[in-house]
Short mmCIF file of C-alpha atoms in Angstrom, two decimals:
data_model
loop_
_atom_site.label_atom_id
_atom_site.label_comp_id
_atom_site.label_asym_id
_atom_site.label_seq_id
_atom_site.Cartn_x
_atom_site.Cartn_y
_atom_site.Cartn_z
CA UNK T 1 -16.10 3.44 17.75
CA UNK T 2 -16.65 0.23 19.68
CA UNK T 3 -17.41 -2.85 17.66
CA UNK T 4 -21.01 -3.92 17.25
CA UNK T 5 -22.15 -7.11 18.88
CA UNK T 6 -20.03 -10.09 17.92
CA UNK T 7 -20.52 -11.60 14.48
CA UNK T 8 -19.63 -15.32 14.37
CA UNK T 9 -18.70 -16.62 10.93
CA UNK T 10 -17.98 -20.14 9.67
CA UNK T 11 -15.70 -20.69 6.67
CA UNK T 12 -14.77 -23.89 4.90
CA UNK T 13 -12.76 -25.12 1.95
CA UNK T 14 -14.47 -25.07 -1.47
CA UNK T 15 -11.60 -25.47 -3.93
CA UNK T 16 -9.04 -23.19 -5.56
CA UNK T 17 -8.93 -19.40 -5.63
CA UNK T 18 -8.68 -17.79 -9.07
CA UNK T 19 -9.09 -14.34 -10.57
CA UNK T 20 -7.93 -10.80 -9.93
CA UNK T 21 -8.51 -8.61 -6.90
CA UNK T 22 -7.33 -5.22 -5.61
CA UNK T 23 -6.61 -4.80 -1.93
CA UNK T 24 -7.50 -1.64 0.02
CA UNK T 25 -5.07 1.24 0.40
CA UNK T 26 -2.07 0.88 2.66
CA UNK T 27 -3.11 1.56 6.25
CA UNK T 28 0.22 3.01 7.39
CA UNK T 29 0.37 5.39 4.44
CA UNK T 30 -3.31 6.32 4.79
CA UNK T 31 -2.85 7.42 8.41
CA UNK T 32 0.18 9.51 7.51
CA UNK T 33 -1.43 11.02 4.43
CA UNK T 34 -4.27 12.39 6.55
CA UNK T 35 -2.00 13.65 9.31
CA UNK T 36 0.52 15.42 7.10
CA UNK T 37 -2.25 16.88 4.93
CA UNK T 38 -3.88 18.23 8.10
CA UNK T 39 -0.61 20.03 8.95
CA UNK T 40 -0.09 21.50 5.47
CA UNK T 41 -1.29 24.96 4.51
CA UNK T 42 -3.78 24.51 1.68
CA UNK T 43 -5.80 21.64 0.22
CA UNK T 44 -4.36 18.16 -0.32
CA UNK T 45 -5.98 15.40 -2.36
CA UNK T 46 -5.78 11.72 -1.41
CA UNK T 47 -6.74 8.84 -3.73
CA UNK T 48 -6.98 5.23 -2.65
CA UNK T 49 -7.29 6.00 1.08
CA UNK T 50 -8.12 2.95 3.18
CA UNK T 51 -11.62 3.52 4.51
CA UNK T 52 -11.42 1.10 7.44
CA UNK T 53 -12.34 2.03 10.99
CA UNK T 54 -8.75 2.69 12.08
CA UNK T 55 -8.10 5.32 9.40
CA UNK T 56 -11.52 6.89 9.92
CA UNK T 57 -10.60 7.28 13.61
CA UNK T 58 -7.57 9.31 12.52
CA UNK T 59 -9.75 11.46 10.25
CA UNK T 60 -12.26 12.10 13.04
CA UNK T 61 -9.53 13.13 15.49
CA UNK T 62 -7.96 15.54 12.99
CA UNK T 63 -11.36 17.09 12.30
CA UNK T 64 -11.79 17.58 16.04
CA UNK T 65 -8.51 19.53 16.04
CA UNK T 66 -9.44 21.87 13.22
CA UNK T 67 -8.70 20.17 9.89
CA UNK T 68 -11.43 20.00 7.22
CA UNK T 69 -11.56 16.47 5.79
CA UNK T 70 -14.17 15.59 3.15
CA UNK T 71 -14.81 12.50 1.03
CA UNK T 72 -16.08 13.11 -2.50
CA UNK T 73 -16.39 11.21 -5.78
CA UNK T 74 -12.69 11.56 -6.56
CA UNK T 75 -11.34 10.55 -3.16
CA UNK T 76 -10.59 12.72 -0.16
CA UNK T 77 -9.69 16.40 0.27
CA UNK T 78 -7.99 17.81 3.35
CA UNK T 79 -7.73 21.53 4.18
CA UNK T 80 -4.87 21.74 6.65
CA UNK T 81 -4.32 24.06 9.60
CA UNK T 82 -0.52 24.32 9.25
CA UNK T 83 2.20 23.04 11.58
CA UNK T 84 1.46 24.46 15.01
CA UNK T 85 -2.16 25.15 14.10
CA UNK T 86 -3.95 22.23 15.76
CA UNK T 87 -6.85 23.38 17.94
CA UNK T 88 -8.01 22.23 21.35
CA UNK T 89 -10.48 19.33 20.80
CA UNK T 90 -13.83 19.78 22.53
CA UNK T 91 -14.17 16.11 23.44
CA UNK T 92 -12.05 13.02 23.99
CA UNK T 93 -10.43 11.59 20.86
CA UNK T 94 -11.87 8.09 20.27
CA UNK T 95 -9.19 5.94 18.66
CA UNK T 96 -11.37 2.84 18.39
CA UNK T 97 -8.96 -0.08 17.91
CA UNK T 98 -6.14 1.87 16.28
CA UNK T 99 -2.76 1.85 17.97
CA UNK T 100 -1.22 3.67 15.01
CA UNK T 101 -3.73 6.53 15.28
CA UNK T 102 -3.09 6.81 19.01
CA UNK T 103 0.70 6.80 19.00
CA UNK T 104 1.18 9.06 15.99
CA UNK T 105 -1.44 11.58 17.11
CA UNK T 106 0.17 11.66 20.55
CA UNK T 107 3.31 12.78 18.74
CA UNK T 108 1.43 15.52 16.90
CA UNK T 109 -0.29 16.85 20.03
CA UNK T 110 2.89 16.71 22.16
CA UNK T 111 4.38 19.87 20.62
CA UNK T 112 1.14 21.88 20.44
CA UNK T 113 -0.23 24.02 23.31
CA UNK T 114 -3.33 21.87 23.70
CA UNK T 115 -4.65 19.11 25.93
CA UNK T 116 -6.19 15.97 24.48
CA UNK T 117 -7.68 12.86 26.04
CA UNK T 118 -7.28 9.63 24.12
CA UNK T 119 -9.76 6.79 24.57
CA UNK T 120 -10.26 3.49 22.73
CA UNK T 121 -12.09 0.20 22.69
CA UNK T 122 -11.47 -2.65 25.13
CA UNK T 123 -8.63 -4.10 23.06
CA UNK T 124 -6.78 -0.81 22.53
CA UNK T 125 -7.19 0.08 26.20
CA UNK T 126 -5.06 -2.94 27.12
CA UNK T 127 -2.14 -1.88 24.94
CA UNK T 128 0.78 -0.09 26.62
CA UNK T 129 1.71 3.39 25.42
CA UNK T 130 4.83 3.74 27.57
CA UNK T 131 7.22 3.46 24.63
CA UNK T 132 5.73 6.66 23.19
CA UNK T 133 5.18 8.41 26.52
CA UNK T 134 8.91 8.14 27.39
CA UNK T 135 10.39 10.19 24.49
CA UNK T 136 7.48 12.64 24.30
CA UNK T 137 7.88 13.34 28.02
CA UNK T 138 11.55 14.17 27.37
CA UNK T 139 10.32 16.73 24.83
CA UNK T 140 8.17 18.37 27.52
CA UNK T 141 4.74 16.80 27.09
CA UNK T 142 2.90 15.85 30.27
CA UNK T 143 0.86 12.65 30.59
CA UNK T 144 -1.79 11.32 32.92
CA UNK T 145 -2.32 7.71 31.89
CA UNK T 146 -4.24 4.74 33.23
CA UNK T 147 -2.21 2.13 35.14
CA UNK T 148 0.51 0.59 32.99
CA UNK T 149 0.66 3.59 30.67
CA UNK T 150 -2.62 2.64 29.02
CA UNK T 151 -5.75 4.42 27.76
CA UNK T 152 -7.69 6.42 28.76
CA UNK T 153 -4.81 8.90 28.71
CA UNK T 154 -4.59 12.68 28.95
CA UNK T 155 -1.76 14.48 27.14
CA UNK T 156 -0.84 18.13 27.74
CA UNK T 157 1.40 19.37 24.95
CA UNK T 158 4.25 21.87 25.31
CA UNK T 159 5.00 24.67 22.84
CA UNK T 160 7.78 25.24 22.23
CA UNK T 161 8.79 21.66 22.90
CA UNK T 162 12.37 20.52 23.49
CA UNK T 163 14.29 18.90 20.62
CA UNK T 164 15.89 15.60 21.64
CA UNK T 165 18.04 12.82 20.27
CA UNK T 166 16.26 9.56 21.06
CA UNK T 167 17.63 6.06 20.56
CA UNK T 168 14.85 3.53 20.04
CA UNK T 169 15.15 0.77 22.68
CA UNK T 170 13.17 -1.57 20.40
CA UNK T 171 12.42 -1.40 16.68
CA UNK T 172 9.16 0.53 16.29
CA UNK T 173 8.06 2.64 13.35
CA UNK T 174 5.25 4.06 15.47
CA UNK T 175 7.57 5.37 18.19
CA UNK T 176 9.98 6.74 15.57
CA UNK T 177 7.12 8.48 13.76
CA UNK T 178 5.65 9.90 16.97
CA UNK T 179 8.97 11.58 17.84
CA UNK T 180 9.42 12.91 14.29
CA UNK T 181 5.87 14.30 14.28
CA UNK T 182 6.48 16.02 17.60
CA UNK T 183 9.68 17.39 16.07
CA UNK T 184 7.73 19.06 13.25
CA UNK T 185 6.61 21.85 15.60
CA UNK T 186 9.73 21.88 17.79
CA UNK T 187 12.48 24.48 17.26
CA UNK T 188 15.83 23.02 16.25
CA UNK T 189 16.58 19.50 15.11
CA UNK T 190 14.97 16.39 16.58
CA UNK T 191 16.76 13.10 15.96
CA UNK T 192 15.80 9.44 16.22
CA UNK T 193 18.50 6.77 16.31
CA UNK T 194 17.19 3.52 14.84
CA UNK T 195 19.47 0.51 15.55
CA UNK T 196 17.22 -1.75 13.43
CA UNK T 197 15.51 -0.39 10.32
CA UNK T 198 11.70 -0.12 10.41
CA UNK T 199 9.14 1.02 7.86
CA UNK T 200 10.09 4.42 6.47
CA UNK T 201 6.77 5.82 5.23
CA UNK T 202 6.99 8.84 7.54
CA UNK T 203 10.40 9.89 6.26
CA UNK T 204 9.42 9.44 2.61
CA UNK T 205 6.14 11.32 2.91
CA UNK T 206 7.43 14.13 5.13
CA UNK T 207 10.03 14.90 2.48
CA UNK T 208 7.29 14.93 -0.14
CA UNK T 209 5.37 17.51 1.92
CA UNK T 210 8.47 19.71 2.11
CA UNK T 211 9.84 18.92 5.57
CA UNK T 212 13.62 18.91 6.00
CA UNK T 213 14.38 15.27 6.81
CA UNK T 214 17.78 13.60 6.58
CA UNK T 215 18.80 9.97 7.09
CA UNK T 216 22.38 9.10 8.01
CA UNK T 217 23.63 5.51 8.11
CA UNK T 218 26.16 4.90 10.89
CA UNK T 219 27.73 1.82 12.50
CA UNK T 220 25.15 2.22 15.29
CA UNK T 221 22.15 2.33 12.96
CA UNK T 222 20.26 5.04 11.11
CA UNK T 223 19.95 8.57 12.45
CA UNK T 224 16.79 10.27 11.19
CA UNK T 225 16.78 14.04 11.72
CA UNK T 226 13.94 16.50 11.24
CA UNK T 227 14.21 20.28 11.30
CA UNK T 228 11.37 21.78 13.28
CA UNK T 229 8.96 24.63 12.72
CA UNK T 230 8.42 23.23 9.24
CA UNK T 231 6.02 24.56 6.64
CA UNK T 232 4.31 21.66 4.86
CA UNK T 233 3.00 22.12 1.33
CA UNK T 234 -0.24 20.42 0.20
CA UNK T 235 0.14 17.32 -1.95
CA UNK T 236 -1.75 14.97 -4.27
CA UNK T 237 -1.25 11.52 -2.79
CA UNK T 238 -2.04 8.16 -4.40
CA UNK T 239 -2.06 5.45 -1.72
CA UNK T 240 -0.72 2.07 -2.91
CA UNK T 241 -2.37 -1.20 -1.92
CA UNK T 242 -1.64 -2.42 1.61
CA UNK T 243 0.94 -5.25 1.65
CA UNK T 244 -0.37 -6.33 5.06
CA UNK T 245 -3.82 -6.84 3.53
CA UNK T 246 -2.37 -8.51 0.43
CA UNK T 247 -0.54 -10.95 2.70
CA UNK T 248 -3.73 -12.83 3.54
CA UNK T 249 -4.64 -13.39 -0.12
CA UNK T 250 -1.06 -14.32 -1.01
CA UNK T 251 -0.94 -17.00 1.70
CA UNK T 252 -4.44 -18.24 0.79
CA UNK T 253 -3.49 -18.79 -2.85
CA UNK T 254 -0.20 -20.38 -1.82
CA UNK T 255 -1.75 -23.03 0.45
CA UNK T 256 -4.93 -23.90 -1.48
CA UNK T 257 -4.21 -26.42 -4.29
CA UNK T 258 -5.00 -25.22 -7.81
CA UNK T 259 -5.07 -21.53 -6.92
CA UNK T 260 -3.82 -18.86 -9.33
CA UNK T 261 -4.61 -15.22 -8.52
CA UNK T 262 -3.35 -11.72 -9.25
CA UNK T 263 -3.37 -9.18 -6.41
CA UNK T 264 -3.20 -5.74 -7.98
CA UNK T 265 -1.39 -2.57 -6.90
CA UNK T 266 0.52 -3.95 -3.90
CA UNK T 267 2.99 -1.62 -2.17
CA UNK T 268 6.42 -3.25 -1.98
CA UNK T 269 8.35 -0.82 0.18
CA UNK T 270 11.36 -2.91 1.31
CA UNK T 271 10.63 -2.05 4.94
CA UNK T 272 7.23 -3.79 4.56
CA UNK T 273 7.89 -6.72 2.21
CA UNK T 274 9.47 -9.20 4.62
CA UNK T 275 6.60 -11.67 4.43
CA UNK T 276 6.97 -12.08 0.68
CA UNK T 277 10.69 -12.70 1.15
CA UNK T 278 10.00 -15.32 3.84
CA UNK T 279 7.36 -17.06 1.72
CA UNK T 280 9.72 -17.21 -1.26
CA UNK T 281 12.37 -18.78 1.00
CA UNK T 282 9.75 -21.43 1.81
CA UNK T 283 9.09 -22.05 -1.91
CA UNK T 284 6.10 -19.82 -2.64
CA UNK T 285 5.38 -18.76 -6.23
CA UNK T 286 5.04 -14.94 -6.10
CA UNK T 287 5.68 -13.15 -9.38
CA UNK T 288 5.88 -9.36 -9.63
CA UNK T 289 4.08 -7.94 -12.67
CA UNK T 290 4.34 -4.34 -13.93
CA UNK T 291 6.62 -3.10 -11.17
CA UNK T 292 6.34 0.68 -10.97
CA UNK T 293 6.65 3.70 -8.67
CA UNK T 294 3.55 5.38 -7.20
CA UNK T 295 4.01 8.47 -5.07
CA UNK T 296 7.56 7.53 -4.13
CA UNK T 297 6.60 3.97 -3.17
CA UNK T 298 7.46 0.82 -5.20
CA UNK T 299 4.32 -1.03 -6.38
CA UNK T 300 3.58 -4.17 -8.43
CA UNK T 301 0.79 -6.61 -9.25
CA UNK T 302 1.50 -9.99 -7.63
CA UNK T 303 0.67 -13.24 -9.41
CA UNK T 304 0.47 -16.01 -6.81
CA UNK T 305 0.05 -19.71 -7.55
CA UNK T 306 -0.28 -22.68 -5.26
CA UNK T 307 3.12 -24.03 -4.25
CA UNK T 308 4.53 -26.66 -1.92
CA UNK T 309 6.16 -24.97 1.07
CA UNK T 310 9.13 -26.13 3.12
CA UNK T 311 9.69 -25.09 6.73
CA UNK T 312 12.50 -22.63 7.39
CA UNK T 313 14.10 -20.73 10.23
CA UNK T 314 12.78 -17.25 9.52
CA UNK T 315 15.76 -14.84 9.27
CA UNK T 316 15.62 -12.56 12.35
CA UNK T 317 16.44 -9.48 10.28
CA UNK T 318 13.11 -9.86 8.48
CA UNK T 319 11.11 -9.32 11.68
CA UNK T 320 10.71 -5.52 11.52
CA UNK T 321 9.56 -5.67 7.89
CA UNK T 322 6.86 -8.28 8.56
CA UNK T 323 5.83 -7.82 12.18
CA UNK T 324 2.13 -7.45 11.30
CA UNK T 325 2.26 -10.44 8.97
CA UNK T 326 3.56 -13.04 11.43
CA UNK T 327 0.07 -14.40 12.20
CA UNK T 328 -0.57 -15.32 8.55
CA UNK T 329 3.01 -16.60 8.19
CA UNK T 330 2.18 -18.99 11.04
CA UNK T 331 -0.74 -20.20 8.93
CA UNK T 332 1.49 -20.81 5.89
CA UNK T 333 3.96 -22.69 8.10
CA UNK T 334 1.18 -24.97 9.34
CA UNK T 335 0.90 -26.39 5.79
CA UNK T 336 4.62 -26.61 5.03
CA UNK T 337 6.81 -29.72 5.02
CA UNK T 338 8.97 -29.83 8.12
CA UNK T 339 9.45 -27.33 10.95
CA UNK T 340 9.28 -23.56 10.72
CA UNK T 341 11.06 -21.62 13.46
CA UNK T 342 9.67 -18.08 13.70
CA UNK T 343 11.47 -15.99 16.32
CA UNK T 344 12.14 -12.31 16.90
CA UNK T 345 8.47 -11.39 17.19
CA UNK T 346 8.28 -10.24 20.83
CA UNK T 347 6.30 -7.17 19.76
CA UNK T 348 3.38 -9.44 18.87
CA UNK T 349 2.74 -9.84 22.60
CA UNK T 350 1.51 -6.23 22.82
CA UNK T 351 -0.53 -5.87 19.62
CA UNK T 352 -4.35 -5.82 19.50
CA UNK T 353 -4.03 -9.15 21.29
CA UNK T 354 -1.08 -11.28 22.37
CA UNK T 355 -0.78 -12.57 18.81
CA UNK T 356 1.73 -15.29 19.67
CA UNK T 357 -0.53 -16.85 22.29
CA UNK T 358 -3.67 -16.21 20.23
CA UNK T 359 -2.31 -17.89 17.10
CA UNK T 360 -0.85 -20.80 19.08
CA UNK T 361 -4.28 -21.41 20.62
CA UNK T 362 -6.21 -20.96 17.37
CA UNK T 363 -3.94 -23.14 15.23
CA UNK T 364 -3.76 -25.77 17.93
CA UNK T 365 -7.56 -25.86 18.11
CA UNK T 366 -7.83 -26.73 14.40
CA UNK T 367 -5.19 -29.46 14.55
CA UNK T 368 -1.87 -27.75 13.80
CA UNK T 369 1.25 -28.82 15.70
CA UNK T 370 2.47 -25.66 17.37
CA UNK T 371 4.89 -24.92 20.20
CA UNK T 372 4.77 -21.46 21.76
CA UNK T 373 8.07 -19.78 22.70
CA UNK T 374 8.66 -16.36 24.21
CA UNK T 375 9.33 -14.56 20.92
CA UNK T 376 7.43 -16.65 18.39
CA UNK T 377 6.26 -20.13 17.44
CA UNK T 378 7.71 -23.46 16.35
CA UNK T 379 5.36 -25.02 13.80
CA UNK T 380 5.52 -28.53 12.38
CA UNK T 381 3.60 -28.45 9.11
CA UNK T 382 1.28 -30.94 7.43
CA UNK T 383 3.35 -31.29 4.27
CA UNK T 384 0.55 -29.66 2.28
CA UNK T 385 -2.28 -31.79 3.61
CA UNK T 386 -5.40 -30.07 4.98
CA UNK T 387 -5.70 -29.42 8.70
CA UNK T 388 -8.57 -31.13 10.53
CA UNK T 389 -10.43 -27.88 11.32
CA UNK T 390 -13.82 -28.26 12.93
CA UNK T 391 -13.35 -25.80 15.80
CA UNK T 392 -14.45 -22.38 16.97
CA UNK T 393 -11.51 -20.03 17.48
CA UNK T 394 -11.23 -16.84 19.54
CA UNK T 395 -10.31 -13.76 17.51
CA UNK T 396 -9.87 -11.56 20.62
CA UNK T 397 -11.06 -8.37 18.88
CA UNK T 398 -8.02 -8.68 16.60
CA UNK T 399 -8.51 -8.23 12.86
CA UNK T 400 -5.31 -10.07 11.92
CA UNK T 401 -6.16 -13.13 14.02
CA UNK T 402 -9.60 -13.24 12.38
CA UNK T 403 -8.26 -12.96 8.83
CA UNK T 404 -5.40 -15.40 9.45
CA UNK T 405 -7.74 -18.10 10.69
CA UNK T 406 -10.16 -17.37 7.83
CA UNK T 407 -7.25 -18.18 5.49
CA UNK T 408 -6.48 -21.38 7.39
CA UNK T 409 -10.13 -22.44 6.99
CA UNK T 410 -9.70 -22.51 3.20
CA UNK T 411 -7.56 -25.65 3.49
CA UNK T 412 -9.19 -27.60 6.31
CA UNK T 413 -11.24 -30.82 6.21
CA UNK T 414 -13.97 -29.25 8.34
CA UNK T 415 -15.01 -25.63 8.69
CA UNK T 416 -13.58 -23.13 11.15
CA UNK T 417 -15.87 -20.76 13.04
CA UNK T 418 -14.55 -17.34 13.99
CA UNK T 419 -16.21 -16.33 17.24
CA UNK T 420 -16.26 -12.72 16.02
CA UNK T 421 -15.48 -11.58 12.47
CA UNK T 422 -16.45 -7.92 13.02
CA UNK T 423 -12.91 -6.63 13.85
CA UNK T 424 -11.90 -7.23 10.22
CA UNK T 425 -13.67 -3.96 9.39
CA UNK T 426 -10.91 -2.03 11.16
CA UNK T 427 -8.48 -2.62 8.29
CA UNK T 428 -10.06 -4.61 5.44
CA UNK T 429 -13.85 -4.13 5.21
CA UNK T 430 -14.13 -6.01 1.88
CA UNK T 431 -12.00 -9.01 2.92
CA UNK T 432 -14.73 -11.65 3.10
CA UNK T 433 -16.41 -10.38 -0.07
CA UNK T 434 -13.10 -10.59 -1.94
CA UNK T 435 -12.44 -14.12 -0.69
CA UNK T 436 -15.93 -15.06 -1.90
CA UNK T 437 -15.19 -13.46 -5.28
CA UNK T 438 -11.99 -15.47 -5.72
CA UNK T 439 -13.73 -18.67 -4.70
CA UNK T 440 -16.61 -17.90 -7.04
CA UNK T 441 -14.24 -17.31 -9.94
CA UNK T 442 -13.02 -20.86 -9.44
CA UNK T 443 -16.49 -22.30 -9.83
#
């Protein structure tokens, strides 16, 4: 699933964004919907699944381990193999660019009596997997990884695995989920201690599938417990719109004068909505319309209008609920009045790229005043004026860098060229078409 040859793309400002648009399905929920459906006994239905490359990598891996996954006119159907029923894959599992696929599937395989080799593209192969290897090794899985705990990586699962209590050393929904997924096929109770809350899609959805999951709040954080040897029941899942995808459109409408858009069906799980909180603290106009509940997840349509932003010190406790959105927050800050201090984002150093360094370089190249610090950026904004633009920026095979700088280009005096726009297909294949639609509606 390597990317095709690079696809440079130049974008420039052409006036306000107006109209309505619907973002693709939530990526985190899409991955989990496929995985849990593959472990249920019977047929599950999934509507609104994100059909980006990352989620399709998950589907392909699950097919290779015995699940039947089919797309039809009404969405997707998954015939599961049951907990403990994953089969030995005949070939290496190609994760493409998807860290979520890799880490969560490692959790699934760890408590099955099978061996799987995980491979990925050049970007994914640079990302460390040690944070997942450590707890899964305690449960009995055996790993042969490339230097630095990286891909390619061979995992030999153990069945029965050993239930553990694992305290997360850093906030990570992926590590938490990997341990819980390994615990599904492990006798006894597996526990994860979470000092700082992270996205809770796994806990919500596992309960929906019939797993016995409990969450206890203590002075030391949350303790999430799962009872193993579970029997999952098939479900009908409606995937809400991805707030991480919506973030790019929300920031675009906020910074481009005259803009007024509605982004439909956005998931607003409180463990994912930190960016919207931060933008409102800066003065953004984000109105929730028709707030409702879809499949256990809060959802609303967001009306976003251009607004003058003021720099803030981003509250550190927001970091886990907006870690993927920091790059586009940096873009918003570049157009604010005054300084924005964005700390607590150390995890960005080990994403698809070093997103702190990548965004510092990209924003600096188009004229923003940016200072890089170890765990974030200090950004002195333009006060709402356009940035100079007129540069080619490196996207580093990272979809969020590419989309963030595409948003920045919408309020620059001269165009910005992305050296490679193709990684956007990993999470938001229709992104550029939807931007064009909103710009066209303004004409």
